[in-house]
mmCIF file of C-alpha atoms in Angstrom:
data_model
loop_
_atom_site.group_PDB
_atom_site.id
_atom_site.type_symbol
_atom_site.label_atom_id
_atom_site.label_comp_id
_atom_site.label_asym_id
_atom_site.label_seq_id
_atom_site.Cartn_x
_atom_site.Cartn_y
_atom_site.Cartn_z
ATOM 1 C CA MET A 1 9.116 -8.243 -28.852
ATOM 2 C CA GLU A 2 6.518 -5.852 -29.840
ATOM 3 C CA TYR A 3 7.290 -2.153 -30.536
ATOM 4 C CA VAL A 4 5.685 0.268 -28.073
ATOM 5 C CA PRO A 5 5.683 3.853 -29.062
ATOM 6 C CA ALA A 6 6.878 6.319 -26.259
ATOM 7 C CA SER A 7 3.840 7.952 -24.835
ATOM 8 C CA LYS A 8 4.396 11.378 -23.598
ATOM 9 C CA LYS A 9 2.382 10.346 -20.583
ATOM 10 C CA ARG A 10 4.700 7.438 -19.614
ATOM 11 C CA TRP A 11 6.506 9.317 -16.917
ATOM 12 C CA GLU A 12 3.232 10.579 -15.462
ATOM 13 C CA GLN A 13 1.965 7.066 -15.214
ATOM 14 C CA LEU A 14 5.080 5.850 -13.539
ATOM 15 C CA LEU A 15 4.922 8.702 -11.152
ATOM 16 C CA ILE A 16 1.326 7.803 -10.267
ATOM 17 C CA TYR A 17 2.442 4.049 -9.831
ATOM 18 C CA ILE A 18 5.301 5.224 -7.539
ATOM 19 C CA ALA A 19 3.005 7.418 -5.396
ATOM 20 C CA LEU A 20 0.543 4.391 -5.001
ATOM 21 C CA ALA A 21 3.443 2.068 -4.062
ATOM 22 C CA ILE A 22 4.681 4.408 -1.525
ATOM 23 C CA CYS A 23 1.392 4.907 0.054
ATOM 24 C CA SER A 24 0.835 1.257 0.246
ATOM 25 C CA GLN A 25 4.129 0.588 1.949
ATOM 26 C CA ILE A 26 3.717 3.554 4.339
ATOM 27 C CA GLY A 27 0.335 1.972 5.273
ATOM 28 C CA TRP A 28 1.922 -1.504 5.805
ATOM 29 C CA ILE A 29 4.630 -0.459 8.310
ATOM 30 C CA MET A 30 3.396 2.871 9.922
ATOM 31 C CA LEU A 31 1.534 1.494 12.950
ATOM 32 C CA THR A 32 4.181 -1.167 13.776
ATOM 33 C CA ALA A 33 6.983 1.406 13.719
ATOM 34 C CA ILE A 34 5.399 2.700 16.889
ATOM 35 C CA PRO A 35 4.644 -0.532 18.705
ATOM 36 C CA ASP A 36 4.519 0.825 22.231
ATOM 37 C CA GLU A 37 2.060 3.551 21.418
ATOM 38 C CA SER A 38 -0.021 1.294 19.298
ATOM 39 C CA ARG A 39 -0.236 -1.313 22.108
ATOM 40 C CA LYS A 40 -1.266 1.195 24.574
ATOM 41 C CA VAL A 41 -3.881 2.985 22.398
ATOM 42 C CA PHE A 42 -5.547 -0.377 21.346
ATOM 43 C CA GLY A 43 -5.082 -2.000 24.767
ATOM 44 C CA VAL A 44 -3.458 -5.099 22.857
ATOM 45 C CA ASN A 45 -0.311 -7.171 23.364
ATOM 46 C CA ASN A 46 2.855 -7.024 21.110
ATOM 47 C CA THR A 47 1.693 -10.036 19.035
ATOM 48 C CA LEU A 48 -1.525 -8.234 17.982
ATOM 49 C CA VAL A 49 0.346 -5.021 17.135
ATOM 50 C CA THR A 50 2.779 -7.218 14.946
ATOM 51 C CA LEU A 51 -0.373 -8.777 13.350
ATOM 52 C CA LEU A 52 -1.166 -5.305 11.864
ATOM 53 C CA ALA A 53 2.109 -5.495 9.792
ATOM 54 C CA THR A 54 1.823 -9.378 9.224
ATOM 55 C CA MET A 55 -1.557 -8.918 7.466
ATOM 56 C CA TYR A 56 0.401 -7.894 4.291
ATOM 57 C CA PRO A 57 2.226 -11.135 3.893
ATOM 58 C CA ILE A 58 -0.860 -13.248 4.982
ATOM 59 C CA CYS A 59 -3.063 -11.482 2.287
ATOM 60 C CA TYR A 60 -0.316 -11.553 -0.461
ATOM 61 C CA ILE A 61 -1.625 -14.799 -2.138
ATOM 62 C CA PRO A 62 -5.446 -13.793 -1.954
ATOM 63 C CA GLY A 63 -4.488 -10.293 -3.171
ATOM 64 C CA THR A 64 -2.396 -11.668 -5.901
ATOM 65 C CA VAL A 65 -5.456 -13.639 -7.170
ATOM 66 C CA LEU A 66 -7.447 -10.396 -7.059
ATOM 67 C CA ALA A 67 -4.737 -8.602 -8.957
ATOM 68 C CA ALA A 68 -4.572 -11.325 -11.530
ATOM 69 C CA ARG A 69 -8.286 -11.166 -11.983
ATOM 70 C CA ALA A 70 -8.211 -7.432 -12.336
ATOM 71 C CA MET A 71 -5.341 -7.735 -14.856
ATOM 72 C CA ARG A 72 -7.308 -10.242 -17.019
ATOM 73 C CA ARG A 73 -10.496 -8.316 -16.895
ATOM 74 C CA GLY A 74 -9.295 -4.879 -17.295
ATOM 75 C CA GLY A 75 -5.546 -4.670 -17.835
ATOM 76 C CA LEU A 76 -3.012 -2.382 -15.850
ATOM 77 C CA ARG A 77 -5.540 0.461 -15.288
ATOM 78 C CA ALA A 78 -8.193 -1.733 -13.715
ATOM 79 C CA THR A 79 -5.469 -3.374 -11.554
ATOM 80 C CA LEU A 80 -4.161 -0.041 -10.254
ATOM 81 C CA LEU A 81 -7.582 1.466 -9.857
ATOM 82 C CA GLU A 82 -8.574 -1.667 -7.694
ATOM 83 C CA SER A 83 -5.549 -1.335 -5.716
ATOM 84 C CA ALA A 84 -6.157 2.433 -5.000
ATOM 85 C CA ILE A 85 -9.820 1.395 -3.953
ATOM 86 C CA TRP A 86 -8.590 -1.141 -1.487
ATOM 87 C CA MET A 87 -6.106 1.387 -0.159
ATOM 88 C CA VAL A 88 -8.707 4.129 0.243
ATOM 89 C CA TRP A 89 -11.233 1.915 2.039
ATOM 90 C CA GLY A 90 -8.537 0.488 4.117
ATOM 91 C CA SER A 91 -7.223 3.944 5.192
ATOM 92 C CA ILE A 92 -10.776 5.010 5.997
ATOM 93 C CA LEU A 93 -11.218 1.961 8.201
ATOM 94 C CA ARG A 94 -7.812 2.487 9.871
ATOM 95 C CA LEU A 95 -8.540 6.228 10.565
ATOM 96 C CA ALA A 96 -11.925 5.212 12.122
ATOM 97 C CA GLY A 97 -10.291 2.573 14.194
ATOM 98 C CA CYS A 98 -7.615 4.966 15.478
ATOM 99 C CA GLY A 99 -10.324 7.578 16.129
ATOM 100 C CA LEU A 100 -12.404 5.068 17.983
ATOM 101 C CA ALA A 101 -9.381 4.031 20.182
ATOM 102 C CA LEU A 102 -8.707 7.606 21.019
ATOM 103 C CA GLY A 103 -12.372 8.219 21.611
ATOM 104 C CA THR A 104 -14.725 6.800 24.169
ATOM 105 C CA SER A 105 -15.285 3.538 22.408
ATOM 106 C CA SER A 106 -13.957 0.098 23.266
ATOM 107 C CA SER A 107 -10.169 -0.126 22.260
ATOM 108 C CA LYS A 108 -10.874 -3.777 21.296
ATOM 109 C CA ILE A 109 -13.447 -2.835 18.661
ATOM 110 C CA ALA A 110 -11.000 -0.076 17.507
ATOM 111 C CA TYR A 111 -8.264 -2.608 17.044
ATOM 112 C CA ILE A 112 -10.654 -4.826 15.065
ATOM 113 C CA VAL A 113 -11.664 -1.889 12.782
ATOM 114 C CA THR A 114 -8.078 -0.966 12.355
ATOM 115 C CA LEU A 115 -7.172 -4.588 11.598
ATOM 116 C CA LEU A 116 -9.960 -4.799 8.957
ATOM 117 C CA GLY A 117 -8.566 -1.575 7.423
ATOM 118 C CA GLN A 118 -5.101 -3.025 7.377
ATOM 119 C CA THR A 119 -6.434 -6.131 5.741
ATOM 120 C CA ALA A 120 -8.118 -4.155 3.080
ATOM 121 C CA MET A 121 -4.952 -2.297 2.325
ATOM 122 C CA ALA A 122 -2.996 -5.603 2.387
ATOM 123 C CA LEU A 123 -5.387 -7.111 -0.347
ATOM 124 C CA GLY A 124 -4.562 -4.023 -2.482
ATOM 125 C CA GLN A 125 -0.812 -4.190 -2.183
ATOM 126 C CA PRO A 126 -0.099 -7.252 -4.573
ATOM 127 C CA HIS A 127 -1.676 -5.214 -7.290
ATOM 128 C CA LEU A 128 1.258 -2.857 -6.978
ATOM 129 C CA VAL A 129 3.919 -5.175 -6.048
ATOM 130 C CA ASN A 130 3.237 -7.427 -9.069
ATOM 131 C CA SER A 131 2.885 -4.549 -11.528
ATOM 132 C CA PRO A 132 6.151 -2.702 -12.256
ATOM 133 C CA THR A 133 7.067 -4.886 -15.334
ATOM 134 C CA ALA A 134 3.529 -4.676 -16.720
ATOM 135 C CA LEU A 135 3.659 -0.916 -16.504
ATOM 136 C CA ALA A 136 7.002 -0.663 -17.969
ATOM 137 C CA ASN A 137 6.004 -3.013 -20.805
ATOM 138 C CA GLU A 138 2.786 -1.064 -21.498
ATOM 139 C CA TRP A 139 4.083 2.404 -21.295
ATOM 140 C CA PHE A 140 7.758 2.413 -22.058
ATOM 141 C CA PRO A 141 9.818 1.644 -25.127
ATOM 142 C CA ILE A 142 12.204 -1.384 -24.872
ATOM 143 C CA SER A 143 15.298 1.060 -24.221
ATOM 144 C CA GLU A 144 13.572 2.588 -21.133
ATOM 145 C CA ARG A 145 11.809 -0.592 -19.571
ATOM 146 C CA ASP A 146 14.606 -1.500 -17.186
ATOM 147 C CA LEU A 147 14.766 1.969 -15.826
ATOM 148 C CA ALA A 148 11.028 2.194 -15.455
ATOM 149 C CA GLY A 149 10.757 -1.159 -13.738
ATOM 150 C CA THR A 150 13.636 -0.302 -11.339
ATOM 151 C CA LEU A 151 12.063 3.089 -10.535
ATOM 152 C CA GLY A 152 8.736 1.307 -9.856
ATOM 153 C CA LEU A 153 10.284 -1.118 -7.491
ATOM 154 C CA LEU A 154 11.938 1.746 -5.820
ATOM 155 C CA GLY A 155 8.652 3.194 -4.828
ATOM 156 C CA ASN A 156 8.171 0.191 -2.422
ATOM 157 C CA ILE A 157 11.499 0.702 -0.820
ATOM 158 C CA VAL A 158 10.991 4.512 -0.338
ATOM 159 C CA GLY A 159 7.514 3.839 1.060
ATOM 160 C CA GLN A 160 8.815 1.357 3.653
ATOM 161 C CA ALA A 161 11.549 3.796 4.680
ATOM 162 C CA LEU A 162 9.117 6.623 4.916
ATOM 163 C CA GLY A 163 6.671 4.557 7.004
ATOM 164 C CA GLU A 164 9.396 3.600 9.442
ATOM 165 C CA ALA A 165 10.625 7.223 9.689
ATOM 166 C CA MET A 166 7.490 9.215 9.596
ATOM 167 C CA SER A 167 5.494 7.273 12.439
ATOM 168 C CA PRO A 168 7.657 8.432 15.351
ATOM 169 C CA ILE A 169 8.105 12.012 13.965
ATOM 170 C CA ILE A 170 4.329 12.423 13.435
ATOM 171 C CA LEU A 171 3.646 11.078 16.917
ATOM 172 C CA SER A 172 6.224 13.181 18.674
ATOM 173 C CA VAL A 173 4.887 16.432 16.809
ATOM 174 C CA SER A 174 1.122 15.783 17.219
ATOM 175 C CA GLY A 175 0.938 13.481 20.206
ATOM 176 C CA SER A 176 -1.854 11.646 18.457
ATOM 177 C CA MET A 177 -1.907 8.362 16.496
ATOM 178 C CA THR A 178 -4.696 9.407 14.238
ATOM 179 C CA ALA A 179 -2.376 12.105 12.702
ATOM 180 C CA GLY A 180 -0.245 9.320 11.194
ATOM 181 C CA VAL A 181 -2.971 7.104 9.813
#
């Protein structure tokens, strides 16, 4: 095993990774945590609401190919940056879709725009899910790698929990789906 000197920025890098992982997981589960409201707003059936969350597993293999390409070409930094770009574009599309659904536009078009946003976010997720050990190996000395990898994976679990918990709360406080996107 090669020696990795302990960088003072290693914990900062881990926190950035955890924040990205949490955002990704919240995006995955948030709309399906409020299925009745999503169904009403988009004018679709429960199967299509479930498809929003199902896009993440559907896109996992293509996203992993993209993540592997990014890792090969630019390393961990490029991989995480590409993930963040997918998530930003996906979030913009989701926000636009929810805005269209609540506005005067067709709810079917709004659903398609939201689904495209969900797909973009889903393509960025494997960049994160597959990266905790790479981050630990690149930034942490051997004695801290297990802890760093575990904390990185914990970001995914915390994000799922927050996505499930936040949606109903945001909806009940705001009365609007766009507040939770």
